């Protein structure tokens, strides 16, 4: 039976090599946030596989190779699944305004089935028939979800449930 790494050993390895691993990850990913995630993943792999090292140099080499391989995997994944920078989306300008950002927070706090329909209809401009087709549900279901979503929004905004906006 193999021995488990103790917390002191892991802390010592982390403190010795975190800067090297970070630099390697940053050289591949060129993004601090992704790099931090990659560094965490590398040290999680250390905990998971618990390789036996005979020297600090061997320890460092394993971490560097693991970091390189992990970053290459992330880059391959991002080539197959490109990301969109949300700050470049046209909707982002709309939400910069505090009045609209408050509305967005309310819409995002709705239950998922209502949130999706409200967002697609009012913010993206899709018709109820288009939303029904996208979501693979009946148009009457979409109408019902939109009605209840608007009703919940109005209640969160402090409005009267009998106001015209709901109907």
JSON list of N, CA, C and O in Angstrom, two decimals, residues 55-116:
[
{"chain": "A", "resi": 55, "resn": "UNK", "atom": "N", "xyz": [14.21, 13.10, -6.06]},
{"chain": "A", "resi": 55, "resn": "UNK", "atom": "CA", "xyz": [14.94, 14.37, -5.89]},
{"chain": "A", "resi": 55, "resn": "UNK", "atom": "C", "xyz": [13.99, 15.52, -6.21]},
{"chain": "A", "resi": 55, "resn": "UNK", "atom": "O", "xyz": [12.95, 15.34, -6.85]},
{"chain": "A", "resi": 56, "resn": "UNK", "atom": "N", "xyz": [14.39, 16.71, -5.76]},
{"chain": "A", "resi": 56, "resn": "UNK", "atom": "CA", "xyz": [13.59, 17.90, -6.08]},
{"chain": "A", "resi": 56, "resn": "UNK", "atom": "C", "xyz": [13.61, 18.18, -7.57]},
{"chain": "A", "resi": 56, "resn": "UNK", "atom": "O", "xyz": [12.64, 18.70, -8.12]},
{"chain": "A", "resi": 57, "resn": "UNK", "atom": "N", "xyz": [14.70, 17.84, -8.23]},
{"chain": "A", "resi": 57, "resn": "UNK", "atom": "CA", "xyz": [14.81, 18.07, -9.67]},
{"chain": "A", "resi": 57, "resn": "UNK", "atom": "C", "xyz": [13.81, 17.18, -10.43]},
{"chain": "A", "resi": 57, "resn": "UNK", "atom": "O", "xyz": [13.18, 17.62, -11.38]},
{"chain": "A", "resi": 58, "resn": "UNK", "atom": "N", "xyz": [13.65, 15.96, -9.98]},
{"chain": "A", "resi": 58, "resn": "UNK", "atom": "CA", "xyz": [12.68, 15.04, -10.59]},
{"chain": "A", "resi": 58, "resn": "UNK", "atom": "C", "xyz": [11.25, 15.54, -10.34]},
{"chain": "A", "resi": 58, "resn": "UNK", "atom": "O", "xyz": [10.41, 15.48, -11.23]},
{"chain": "A", "resi": 59, "resn": "UNK", "atom": "N", "xyz": [11.02, 16.04, -9.14]},
{"chain": "A", "resi": 59, "resn": "UNK", "atom": "CA", "xyz": [9.73, 16.62, -8.76]},
{"chain": "A", "resi": 59, "resn": "UNK", "atom": "C", "xyz": [9.39, 17.80, -9.67]},
{"chain": "A", "resi": 59, "resn": "UNK", "atom": "O", "xyz": [8.30, 17.88, -10.22]},
{"chain": "A", "resi": 60, "resn": "UNK", "atom": "N", "xyz": [10.36, 18.69, -9.84]},
{"chain": "A", "resi": 60, "resn": "UNK", "atom": "CA", "xyz": [10.19, 19.88, -10.68]},
{"chain": "A", "resi": 60, "resn": "UNK", "atom": "C", "xyz": [9.93, 19.48, -12.13]},
{"chain": "A", "resi": 60, "resn": "UNK", "atom": "O", "xyz": [9.04, 20.02, -12.79]},
{"chain": "A", "resi": 61, "resn": "UNK", "atom": "N", "xyz": [10.67, 18.51, -12.63]},
{"chain": "A", "resi": 61, "resn": "UNK", "atom": "CA", "xyz": [10.51, 18.05, -14.01]},
{"chain": "A", "resi": 61, "resn": "UNK", "atom": "C", "xyz": [9.11, 17.48, -14.23]},
{"chain": "A", "resi": 61, "resn": "UNK", "atom": "O", "xyz": [8.46, 17.77, -15.25]},
{"chain": "A", "resi": 62, "resn": "UNK", "atom": "N", "xyz": [8.63, 16.68, -13.28]},
{"chain": "A", "resi": 62, "resn": "UNK", "atom": "CA", "xyz": [7.29, 16.10, -13.41]},
{"chain": "A", "resi": 62, "resn": "UNK", "atom": "C", "xyz": [6.24, 17.20, -13.46]},
{"chain": "A", "resi": 62, "resn": "UNK", "atom": "O", "xyz": [5.33, 17.16, -14.29]},
{"chain": "A", "resi": 63, "resn": "UNK", "atom": "N", "xyz": [6.35, 18.19, -12.58]},
{"chain": "A", "resi": 63, "resn": "UNK", "atom": "CA", "xyz": [5.38, 19.29, -12.56]},
{"chain": "A", "resi": 63, "resn": "UNK", "atom": "C", "xyz": [5.41, 20.10, -13.85]},
{"chain": "A", "resi": 63, "resn": "UNK", "atom": "O", "xyz": [4.36, 20.49, -14.39]},
{"chain": "A", "resi": 64, "resn": "UNK", "atom": "N", "xyz": [6.60, 20.34, -14.40]},
{"chain": "A", "resi": 64, "resn": "UNK", "atom": "CA", "xyz": [6.71, 21.12, -15.63]},
{"chain": "A", "resi": 64, "resn": "UNK", "atom": "C", "xyz": [6.12, 20.35, -16.81]},
{"chain": "A", "resi": 64, "resn": "UNK", "atom": "O", "xyz": [5.37, 20.91, -17.61]},
{"chain": "A", "resi": 65, "resn": "UNK", "atom": "N", "xyz": [6.45, 19.08, -16.91]},
{"chain": "A", "resi": 65, "resn": "UNK", "atom": "CA", "xyz": [5.90, 18.27, -18.01]},
{"chain": "A", "resi": 65, "resn": "UNK", "atom": "C", "xyz": [4.38, 18.19, -17.88]},
{"chain": "A", "resi": 65, "resn": "UNK", "atom": "O", "xyz": [3.65, 18.32, -18.87]},
{"chain": "A", "resi": 66, "resn": "UNK", "atom": "N", "xyz": [3.89, 18.00, -16.67]},
{"chain": "A", "resi": 66, "resn": "UNK", "atom": "CA", "xyz": [2.45, 17.93, -16.44]},
{"chain": "A", "resi": 66, "resn": "UNK", "atom": "C", "xyz": [1.79, 19.26, -16.80]},
{"chain": "A", "resi": 66, "resn": "UNK", "atom": "O", "xyz": [0.73, 19.28, -17.44]},
{"chain": "A", "resi": 67, "resn": "UNK", "atom": "N", "xyz": [2.42, 20.37, -16.43]},
{"chain": "A", "resi": 67, "resn": "UNK", "atom": "CA", "xyz": [1.88, 21.69, -16.76]},
{"chain": "A", "resi": 67, "resn": "UNK", "atom": "C", "xyz": [1.84, 21.89, -18.28]},
{"chain": "A", "resi": 67, "resn": "UNK", "atom": "O", "xyz": [0.83, 22.38, -18.83]},
{"chain": "A", "resi": 68, "resn": "UNK", "atom": "N", "xyz": [2.92, 21.53, -18.96]},
{"chain": "A", "resi": 68, "resn": "UNK", "atom": "CA", "xyz": [2.96, 21.67, -20.42]},
{"chain": "A", "resi": 68, "resn": "UNK", "atom": "C", "xyz": [1.85, 20.84, -21.07]},
{"chain": "A", "resi": 68, "resn": "UNK", "atom": "O", "xyz": [1.12, 21.34, -21.95]},
{"chain": "A", "resi": 69, "resn": "UNK", "atom": "N", "xyz": [1.73, 19.60, -20.66]},
{"chain": "A", "resi": 69, "resn": "UNK", "atom": "CA", "xyz": [0.70, 18.73, -21.24]},
{"chain": "A", "resi": 69, "resn": "UNK", "atom": "C", "xyz": [-0.70, 19.23, -20.95]},
{"chain": "A", "resi": 69, "resn": "UNK", "atom": "O", "xyz": [-1.57, 19.20, -21.83]},
{"chain": "A", "resi": 70, "resn": "UNK", "atom": "N", "xyz": [-0.93, 19.71, -19.74]},
{"chain": "A", "resi": 70, "resn": "UNK", "atom": "CA", "xyz": [-2.26, 20.23, -19.40]},
{"chain": "A", "resi": 70, "resn": "UNK", "atom": "C", "xyz": [-2.60, 21.45, -20.24]},
{"chain": "A", "resi": 70, "resn": "UNK", "atom": "O", "xyz": [-3.70, 21.57, -20.77]},
{"chain": "A", "resi": 71, "resn": "UNK", "atom": "N", "xyz": [-1.65, 22.36, -20.39]},
{"chain": "A", "resi": 71, "resn": "UNK", "atom": "CA", "xyz": [-1.88, 23.57, -21.18]},
{"chain": "A", "resi": 71, "resn": "UNK", "atom": "C", "xyz": [-2.11, 23.24, -22.65]},
{"chain": "A", "resi": 71, "resn": "UNK", "atom": "O", "xyz": [-2.98, 23.84, -23.30]},
{"chain": "A", "resi": 72, "resn": "UNK", "atom": "N", "xyz": [-1.36, 22.28, -23.18]},
{"chain": "A", "resi": 72, "resn": "UNK", "atom": "CA", "xyz": [-1.57, 21.87, -24.57]},
{"chain": "A", "resi": 72, "resn": "UNK", "atom": "C", "xyz": [-2.98, 21.29, -24.75]},
{"chain": "A", "resi": 72, "resn": "UNK", "atom": "O", "xyz": [-3.63, 21.55, -25.75]},
{"chain": "A", "resi": 73, "resn": "UNK", "atom": "N", "xyz": [-3.43, 20.54, -23.77]},
{"chain": "A", "resi": 73, "resn": "UNK", "atom": "CA", "xyz": [-4.79, 19.99, -23.83]},
{"chain": "A", "resi": 73, "resn": "UNK", "atom": "C", "xyz": [-5.83, 21.10, -23.82]},
{"chain": "A", "resi": 73, "resn": "UNK", "atom": "O", "xyz": [-6.81, 21.06, -24.57]},
{"chain": "A", "resi": 74, "resn": "UNK", "atom": "N", "xyz": [-5.61, 22.09, -22.97]},
{"chain": "A", "resi": 74, "resn": "UNK", "atom": "CA", "xyz": [-6.54, 23.24, -22.93]},
{"chain": "A", "resi": 74, "resn": "UNK", "atom": "C", "xyz": [-6.56, 23.98, -24.26]},
{"chain": "A", "resi": 74, "resn": "UNK", "atom": "O", "xyz": [-7.62, 24.38, -24.75]},
{"chain": "A", "resi": 75, "resn": "UNK", "atom": "N", "xyz": [-5.39, 24.17, -24.85]},
{"chain": "A", "resi": 75, "resn": "UNK", "atom": "CA", "xyz": [-5.32, 24.87, -26.13]},
{"chain": "A", "resi": 75, "resn": "UNK", "atom": "C", "xyz": [-5.99, 24.06, -27.24]},
{"chain": "A", "resi": 75, "resn": "UNK", "atom": "O", "xyz": [-6.68, 24.64, -28.09]},
{"chain": "A", "resi": 76, "resn": "UNK", "atom": "N", "xyz": [-5.80, 22.75, -27.25]},
{"chain": "A", "resi": 76, "resn": "UNK", "atom": "CA", "xyz": [-6.48, 21.91, -28.25]},
{"chain": "A", "resi": 76, "resn": "UNK", "atom": "C", "xyz": [-7.98, 22.01, -28.07]},
{"chain": "A", "resi": 76, "resn": "UNK", "atom": "O", "xyz": [-8.73, 22.12, -29.05]},
{"chain": "A", "resi": 77, "resn": "UNK", "atom": "N", "xyz": [-8.43, 21.98, -26.83]},
{"chain": "A", "resi": 77, "resn": "UNK", "atom": "CA", "xyz": [-9.86, 22.10, -26.55]},
{"chain": "A", "resi": 77, "resn": "UNK", "atom": "C", "xyz": [-10.39, 23.44, -27.05]},
{"chain": "A", "resi": 77, "resn": "UNK", "atom": "O", "xyz": [-11.44, 23.50, -27.67]},
{"chain": "A", "resi": 78, "resn": "UNK", "atom": "N", "xyz": [-9.65, 24.52, -26.79]},
{"chain": "A", "resi": 78, "resn": "UNK", "atom": "CA", "xyz": [-10.14, 25.84, -27.20]},
{"chain": "A", "resi": 78, "resn": "UNK", "atom": "C", "xyz": [-10.13, 26.01, -28.71]},
{"chain": "A", "resi": 78, "resn": "UNK", "atom": "O", "xyz": [-10.90, 26.81, -29.25]},
{"chain": "A", "resi": 79, "resn": "UNK", "atom": "N", "xyz": [-9.29, 25.26, -29.42]},
{"chain": "A", "resi": 79, "resn": "UNK", "atom": "CA", "xyz": [-9.34, 25.30, -30.89]},
{"chain": "A", "resi": 79, "resn": "UNK", "atom": "C", "xyz": [-10.61, 24.65, -31.41]},
{"chain": "A", "resi": 79, "resn": "UNK", "atom": "O", "xyz": [-11.21, 25.11, -32.38]},
{"chain": "A", "resi": 80, "resn": "UNK", "atom": "N", "xyz": [-11.00, 23.57, -30.76]},
{"chain": "A", "resi": 80, "resn": "UNK", "atom": "CA", "xyz": [-12.22, 22.87, -31.17]},
{"chain": "A", "resi": 80, "resn": "UNK", "atom": "C", "xyz": [-13.48, 23.58, -30.68]},
{"chain": "A", "resi": 80, "resn": "UNK", "atom": "O", "xyz": [-14.55, 23.43, -31.27]},
{"chain": "A", "resi": 81, "resn": "UNK", "atom": "N", "xyz": [-13.37, 24.28, -29.56]},
{"chain": "A", "resi": 81, "resn": "UNK", "atom": "CA", "xyz": [-14.51, 24.95, -28.94]},
{"chain": "A", "resi": 81, "resn": "UNK", "atom": "C", "xyz": [-14.15, 26.40, -28.67]},
{"chain": "A", "resi": 81, "resn": "UNK", "atom": "O", "xyz": [-13.86, 26.76, -27.53]},
{"chain": "A", "resi": 82, "resn": "UNK", "atom": "N", "xyz": [-14.17, 27.24, -29.70]},
{"chain": "A", "resi": 82, "resn": "UNK", "atom": "CA", "xyz": [-13.74, 28.63, -29.51]},
{"chain": "A", "resi": 82, "resn": "UNK", "atom": "C", "xyz": [-14.64, 29.38, -28.53]},
{"chain": "A", "resi": 82, "resn": "UNK", "atom": "O", "xyz": [-15.83, 29.12, -28.45]},
{"chain": "A", "resi": 83, "resn": "UNK", "atom": "N", "xyz": [-14.01, 30.30, -27.80]},
{"chain": "A", "resi": 83, "resn": "UNK", "atom": "CA", "xyz": [-14.74, 31.12, -26.83]},
{"chain": "A", "resi": 83, "resn": "UNK", "atom": "C", "xyz": [-15.11, 32.44, -27.48]},
{"chain": "A", "resi": 83, "resn": "UNK", "atom": "O", "xyz": [-14.46, 32.90, -28.40]},
{"chain": "A", "resi": 84, "resn": "UNK", "atom": "N", "xyz": [-16.15, 33.05, -26.95]},
{"chain": "A", "resi": 84, "resn": "UNK", "atom": "CA", "xyz": [-16.55, 34.38, -27.38]},
{"chain": "A", "resi": 84, "resn": "UNK", "atom": "C", "xyz": [-16.34, 35.31, -26.19]},
{"chain": "A", "resi": 84, "resn": "UNK", "atom": "O", "xyz": [-16.81, 35.02, -25.09]},
{"chain": "A", "resi": 85, "resn": "UNK", "atom": "N", "xyz": [-15.62, 36.38, -26.41]},
{"chain": "A", "resi": 85, "resn": "UNK", "atom": "CA", "xyz": [-15.42, 37.36, -25.35]},
{"chain": "A", "resi": 85, "resn": "UNK", "atom": "C", "xyz": [-16.72, 38.13, -25.18]},
{"chain": "A", "resi": 85, "resn": "UNK", "atom": "O", "xyz": [-17.15, 38.85, -26.08]},
{"chain": "A", "resi": 86, "resn": "UNK", "atom": "N", "xyz": [-17.37, 37.97, -24.03]},
{"chain": "A", "resi": 86, "resn": "UNK", "atom": "CA", "xyz": [-18.69, 38.59, -23.85]},
{"chain": "A", "resi": 86, "resn": "UNK", "atom": "C", "xyz": [-18.64, 40.10, -23.86]},
{"chain": "A", "resi": 86, "resn": "UNK", "atom": "O", "xyz": [-19.63, 40.74, -24.14]},
{"chain": "A", "resi": 87, "resn": "UNK", "atom": "N", "xyz": [-17.49, 40.69, -23.57]},
{"chain": "A", "resi": 87, "resn": "UNK", "atom": "CA", "xyz": [-17.42, 42.16, -23.59]},
{"chain": "A", "resi": 87, "resn": "UNK", "atom": "C", "xyz": [-17.51, 42.69, -25.01]},
{"chain": "A", "resi": 87, "resn": "UNK", "atom": "O", "xyz": [-17.81, 43.86, -25.21]},
{"chain": "A", "resi": 88, "resn": "UNK", "atom": "N", "xyz": [-17.30, 41.84, -26.03]},
{"chain": "A", "resi": 88, "resn": "UNK", "atom": "CA", "xyz": [-17.38, 42.29, -27.41]},
{"chain": "A", "resi": 88, "resn": "UNK", "atom": "C", "xyz": [-18.77, 42.12, -28.00]},
{"chain": "A", "resi": 88, "resn": "UNK", "atom": "O", "xyz": [-19.02, 42.54, -29.12]},
{"chain": "A", "resi": 89, "resn": "UNK", "atom": "N", "xyz": [-19.68, 41.51, -27.26]},
{"chain": "A", "resi": 89, "resn": "UNK", "atom": "CA", "xyz": [-21.03, 41.31, -27.77]},
{"chain": "A", "resi": 89, "resn": "UNK", "atom": "C", "xyz": [-21.80, 42.63, -27.76]},
{"chain": "A", "resi": 89, "resn": "UNK", "atom": "O", "xyz": [-21.65, 43.44, -26.85]},
{"chain": "A", "resi": 90, "resn": "UNK", "atom": "N", "xyz": [-22.64, 42.85, -28.76]},
{"chain": "A", "resi": 90, "resn": "UNK", "atom": "CA", "xyz": [-23.39, 44.10, -28.81]},
{"chain": "A", "resi": 90, "resn": "UNK", "atom": "C", "xyz": [-24.31, 44.29, -27.61]},
{"chain": "A", "resi": 90, "resn": "UNK", "atom": "O", "xyz": [-24.56, 45.41, -27.18]},
{"chain": "A", "resi": 91, "resn": "UNK", "atom": "N", "xyz": [-24.80, 43.20, -27.04]},
{"chain": "A", "resi": 91, "resn": "UNK", "atom": "CA", "xyz": [-25.69, 43.31, -25.89]},
{"chain": "A", "resi": 91, "resn": "UNK", "atom": "C", "xyz": [-24.97, 43.89, -24.68]},
{"chain": "A", "resi": 91, "resn": "UNK", "atom": "O", "xyz": [-25.59, 44.48, -23.80]},
{"chain": "A", "resi": 92, "resn": "UNK", "atom": "N", "xyz": [-23.64, 43.74, -24.63]},
{"chain": "A", "resi": 92, "resn": "UNK", "atom": "CA", "xyz": [-22.88, 44.21, -23.47]},
{"chain": "A", "resi": 92, "resn": "UNK", "atom": "C", "xyz": [-23.04, 45.71, -23.27]},
{"chain": "A", "resi": 92, "resn": "UNK", "atom": "O", "xyz": [-23.15, 46.17, -22.15]},
{"chain": "A", "resi": 93, "resn": "UNK", "atom": "N", "xyz": [-23.04, 46.49, -24.37]},
{"chain": "A", "resi": 93, "resn": "UNK", "atom": "CA", "xyz": [-23.21, 47.93, -24.26]},
{"chain": "A", "resi": 93, "resn": "UNK", "atom": "C", "xyz": [-24.54, 48.26, -23.60]},
{"chain": "A", "resi": 93, "resn": "UNK", "atom": "O", "xyz": [-24.65, 49.17, -22.80]},
{"chain": "A", "resi": 94, "resn": "UNK", "atom": "N", "xyz": [-25.57, 47.48, -23.92]},
{"chain": "A", "resi": 94, "resn": "UNK", "atom": "CA", "xyz": [-26.89, 47.69, -23.36]},
{"chain": "A", "resi": 94, "resn": "UNK", "atom": "C", "xyz": [-26.87, 47.49, -21.85]},
{"chain": "A", "resi": 94, "resn": "UNK", "atom": "O", "xyz": [-27.51, 48.24, -21.12]},
{"chain": "A", "resi": 95, "resn": "UNK", "atom": "N", "xyz": [-26.10, 46.52, -21.38]},
{"chain": "A", "resi": 95, "resn": "UNK", "atom": "CA", "xyz": [-26.10, 46.19, -19.96]},
{"chain": "A", "resi": 95, "resn": "UNK", "atom": "C", "xyz": [-25.14, 47.06, -19.16]},
{"chain": "A", "resi": 95, "resn": "UNK", "atom": "O", "xyz": [-25.12, 46.99, -17.95]},
{"chain": "A", "resi": 96, "resn": "UNK", "atom": "N", "xyz": [-24.33, 47.89, -19.84]},
{"chain": "A", "resi": 96, "resn": "UNK", "atom": "CA", "xyz": [-23.43, 48.79, -19.12]},
{"chain": "A", "resi": 96, "resn": "UNK", "atom": "C", "xyz": [-24.24, 49.82, -18.34]},
{"chain": "A", "resi": 96, "resn": "UNK", "atom": "O", "xyz": [-23.83, 50.28, -17.29]},
{"chain": "A", "resi": 97, "resn": "UNK", "atom": "N", "xyz": [-25.40, 50.20, -18.86]},
{"chain": "A", "resi": 97, "resn": "UNK", "atom": "CA", "xyz": [-26.28, 51.16, -18.22]},
{"chain": "A", "resi": 97, "resn": "UNK", "atom": "C", "xyz": [-26.82, 50.53, -16.93]},
{"chain": "A", "resi": 97, "resn": "UNK", "atom": "O", "xyz": [-27.31, 49.41, -16.93]},
{"chain": "A", "resi": 98, "resn": "UNK", "atom": "N", "xyz": [-26.73, 51.26, -15.80]},
{"chain": "A", "resi": 98, "resn": "UNK", "atom": "CA", "xyz": [-27.12, 50.67, -14.51]},
{"chain": "A", "resi": 98, "resn": "UNK", "atom": "C", "xyz": [-28.59, 50.30, -14.45]},
{"chain": "A", "resi": 98, "resn": "UNK", "atom": "O", "xyz": [-28.96, 49.32, -13.82]},
{"chain": "A", "resi": 99, "resn": "UNK", "atom": "N", "xyz": [-29.44, 51.07, -15.14]},
{"chain": "A", "resi": 99, "resn": "UNK", "atom": "CA", "xyz": [-30.87, 50.74, -15.13]},
{"chain": "A", "resi": 99, "resn": "UNK", "atom": "C", "xyz": [-31.09, 49.37, -15.76]},
{"chain": "A", "resi": 99, "resn": "UNK", "atom": "O", "xyz": [-31.81, 48.53, -15.25]},
{"chain": "A", "resi": 100, "resn": "UNK", "atom": "N", "xyz": [-30.42, 49.12, -16.87]},
{"chain": "A", "resi": 100, "resn": "UNK", "atom": "CA", "xyz": [-30.58, 47.85, -17.55]},
{"chain": "A", "resi": 100, "resn": "UNK", "atom": "C", "xyz": [-29.85, 46.72, -16.82]},
{"chain": "A", "resi": 100, "resn": "UNK", "atom": "O", "xyz": [-30.29, 45.58, -16.87]},
{"chain": "A", "resi": 101, "resn": "UNK", "atom": "N", "xyz": [-28.75, 47.03, -16.17]},
{"chain": "A", "resi": 101, "resn": "UNK", "atom": "CA", "xyz": [-28.04, 45.98, -15.44]},
{"chain": "A", "resi": 101, "resn": "UNK", "atom": "C", "xyz": [-28.88, 45.50, -14.26]},
{"chain": "A", "resi": 101, "resn": "UNK", "atom": "O", "xyz": [-28.85, 44.32, -13.91]},
{"chain": "A", "resi": 102, "resn": "UNK", "atom": "N", "xyz": [-29.64, 46.41, -13.64]},
{"chain": "A", "resi": 102, "resn": "UNK", "atom": "CA", "xyz": [-30.54, 45.99, -12.56]},
{"chain": "A", "resi": 102, "resn": "UNK", "atom": "C", "xyz": [-31.63, 45.07, -13.11]},
{"chain": "A", "resi": 102, "resn": "UNK", "atom": "O", "xyz": [-31.99, 44.08, -12.49]},
{"chain": "A", "resi": 103, "resn": "UNK", "atom": "N", "xyz": [-32.15, 45.42, -14.29]},
{"chain": "A", "resi": 103, "resn": "UNK", "atom": "CA", "xyz": [-33.16, 44.59, -14.93]},
{"chain": "A", "resi": 103, "resn": "UNK", "atom": "C", "xyz": [-32.58, 43.22, -15.28]},
{"chain": "A", "resi": 103, "resn": "UNK", "atom": "O", "xyz": [-33.23, 42.19, -15.07]},
{"chain": "A", "resi": 104, "resn": "UNK", "atom": "N", "xyz": [-31.35, 43.20, -15.79]},
{"chain": "A", "resi": 104, "resn": "UNK", "atom": "CA", "xyz": [-30.71, 41.93, -16.12]},
{"chain": "A", "resi": 104, "resn": "UNK", "atom": "C", "xyz": [-30.58, 41.06, -14.88]},
{"chain": "A", "resi": 104, "resn": "UNK", "atom": "O", "xyz": [-30.84, 39.86, -14.92]},
{"chain": "A", "resi": 105, "resn": "UNK", "atom": "N", "xyz": [-30.19, 41.66, -13.76]},
{"chain": "A", "resi": 105, "resn": "UNK", "atom": "CA", "xyz": [-30.05, 40.89, -12.52]},
{"chain": "A", "resi": 105, "resn": "UNK", "atom": "C", "xyz": [-31.38, 40.27, -12.12]},
{"chain": "A", "resi": 105, "resn": "UNK", "atom": "O", "xyz": [-31.43, 39.12, -11.68]},
{"chain": "A", "resi": 106, "resn": "UNK", "atom": "N", "xyz": [-32.47, 41.02, -12.30]},
{"chain": "A", "resi": 106, "resn": "UNK", "atom": "CA", "xyz": [-33.79, 40.48, -11.98]},
{"chain": "A", "resi": 106, "resn": "UNK", "atom": "C", "xyz": [-34.15, 39.33, -12.92]},
{"chain": "A", "resi": 106, "resn": "UNK", "atom": "O", "xyz": [-34.63, 38.29, -12.47]},
{"chain": "A", "resi": 107, "resn": "UNK", "atom": "N", "xyz": [-33.91, 39.53, -14.20]},
{"chain": "A", "resi": 107, "resn": "UNK", "atom": "CA", "xyz": [-34.22, 38.48, -15.18]},
{"chain": "A", "resi": 107, "resn": "UNK", "atom": "C", "xyz": [-33.40, 37.22, -14.88]},
{"chain": "A", "resi": 107, "resn": "UNK", "atom": "O", "xyz": [-33.90, 36.11, -14.91]},
{"chain": "A", "resi": 108, "resn": "UNK", "atom": "N", "xyz": [-32.11, 37.41, -14.57]},
{"chain": "A", "resi": 108, "resn": "UNK", "atom": "CA", "xyz": [-31.25, 36.27, -14.30]},
{"chain": "A", "resi": 108, "resn": "UNK", "atom": "C", "xyz": [-31.60, 35.55, -13.00]},
{"chain": "A", "resi": 108, "resn": "UNK", "atom": "O", "xyz": [-31.22, 34.40, -12.80]},
{"chain": "A", "resi": 109, "resn": "UNK", "atom": "N", "xyz": [-32.33, 36.23, -12.12]},
{"chain": "A", "resi": 109, "resn": "UNK", "atom": "CA", "xyz": [-32.73, 35.58, -10.87]},
{"chain": "A", "resi": 109, "resn": "UNK", "atom": "C", "xyz": [-34.00, 34.75, -11.03]},
{"chain": "A", "resi": 109, "resn": "UNK", "atom": "O", "xyz": [-34.39, 34.04, -10.11]},
{"chain": "A", "resi": 110, "resn": "UNK", "atom": "N", "xyz": [-34.64, 34.84, -12.19]},
{"chain": "A", "resi": 110, "resn": "UNK", "atom": "CA", "xyz": [-35.84, 34.03, -12.43]},
{"chain": "A", "resi": 110, "resn": "UNK", "atom": "C", "xyz": [-35.45, 32.56, -12.54]},
{"chain": "A", "resi": 110, "resn": "UNK", "atom": "O", "xyz": [-34.31, 32.24, -12.89]},
{"chain": "A", "resi": 111, "resn": "UNK", "atom": "N", "xyz": [-36.41, 31.66, -12.29]},
{"chain": "A", "resi": 111, "resn": "UNK", "atom": "CA", "xyz": [-36.13, 30.24, -12.52]},
{"chain": "A", "resi": 111, "resn": "UNK", "atom": "C", "xyz": [-35.76, 30.03, -14.00]},
{"chain": "A", "resi": 111, "resn": "UNK", "atom": "O", "xyz": [-36.23, 30.76, -14.87]},
{"chain": "A", "resi": 112, "resn": "UNK", "atom": "N", "xyz": [-34.95, 29.02, -14.28]},
{"chain": "A", "resi": 112, "resn": "UNK", "atom": "CA", "xyz": [-34.38, 28.82, -15.61]},
{"chain": "A", "resi": 112, "resn": "UNK", "atom": "C", "xyz": [-35.44, 28.80, -16.72]},
{"chain": "A", "resi": 112, "resn": "UNK", "atom": "O", "xyz": [-35.27, 29.43, -17.76]},
{"chain": "A", "resi": 113, "resn": "UNK", "atom": "N", "xyz": [-36.53, 28.09, -16.53]},
{"chain": "A", "resi": 113, "resn": "UNK", "atom": "CA", "xyz": [-37.52, 27.98, -17.60]},
{"chain": "A", "resi": 113, "resn": "UNK", "atom": "C", "xyz": [-38.16, 29.32, -17.93]},
{"chain": "A", "resi": 113, "resn": "UNK", "atom": "O", "xyz": [-38.47, 29.60, -19.08]},
{"chain": "A", "resi": 114, "resn": "UNK", "atom": "N", "xyz": [-38.33, 30.18, -16.93]},
{"chain": "A", "resi": 114, "resn": "UNK", "atom": "CA", "xyz": [-38.90, 31.51, -17.18]},
{"chain": "A", "resi": 114, "resn": "UNK", "atom": "C", "xyz": [-37.83, 32.46, -17.71]},
{"chain": "A", "resi": 114, "resn": "UNK", "atom": "O", "xyz": [-38.08, 33.25, -18.62]},
{"chain": "A", "resi": 115, "resn": "UNK", "atom": "N", "xyz": [-36.64, 32.39, -17.13]},
{"chain": "A", "resi": 115, "resn": "UNK", "atom": "CA", "xyz": [-35.53, 33.27, -17.52]},
{"chain": "A", "resi": 115, "resn": "UNK", "atom": "C", "xyz": [-35.22, 33.14, -19.01]},
{"chain": "A", "resi": 115, "resn": "UNK", "atom": "O", "xyz": [-35.08, 34.12, -19.71]},
{"chain": "A", "resi": 116, "resn": "UNK", "atom": "N", "xyz": [-35.14, 31.91, -19.49]},
{"chain": "A", "resi": 116, "resn": "UNK", "atom": "CA", "xyz": [-34.79, 31.67, -20.88]},
{"chain": "A", "resi": 116, "resn": "UNK", "atom": "C", "xyz": [-35.82, 32.28, -21.82]},
{"chain": "A", "resi": 116, "resn": "UNK", "atom": "O", "xyz": [-35.46, 32.96, -22.78]}
]
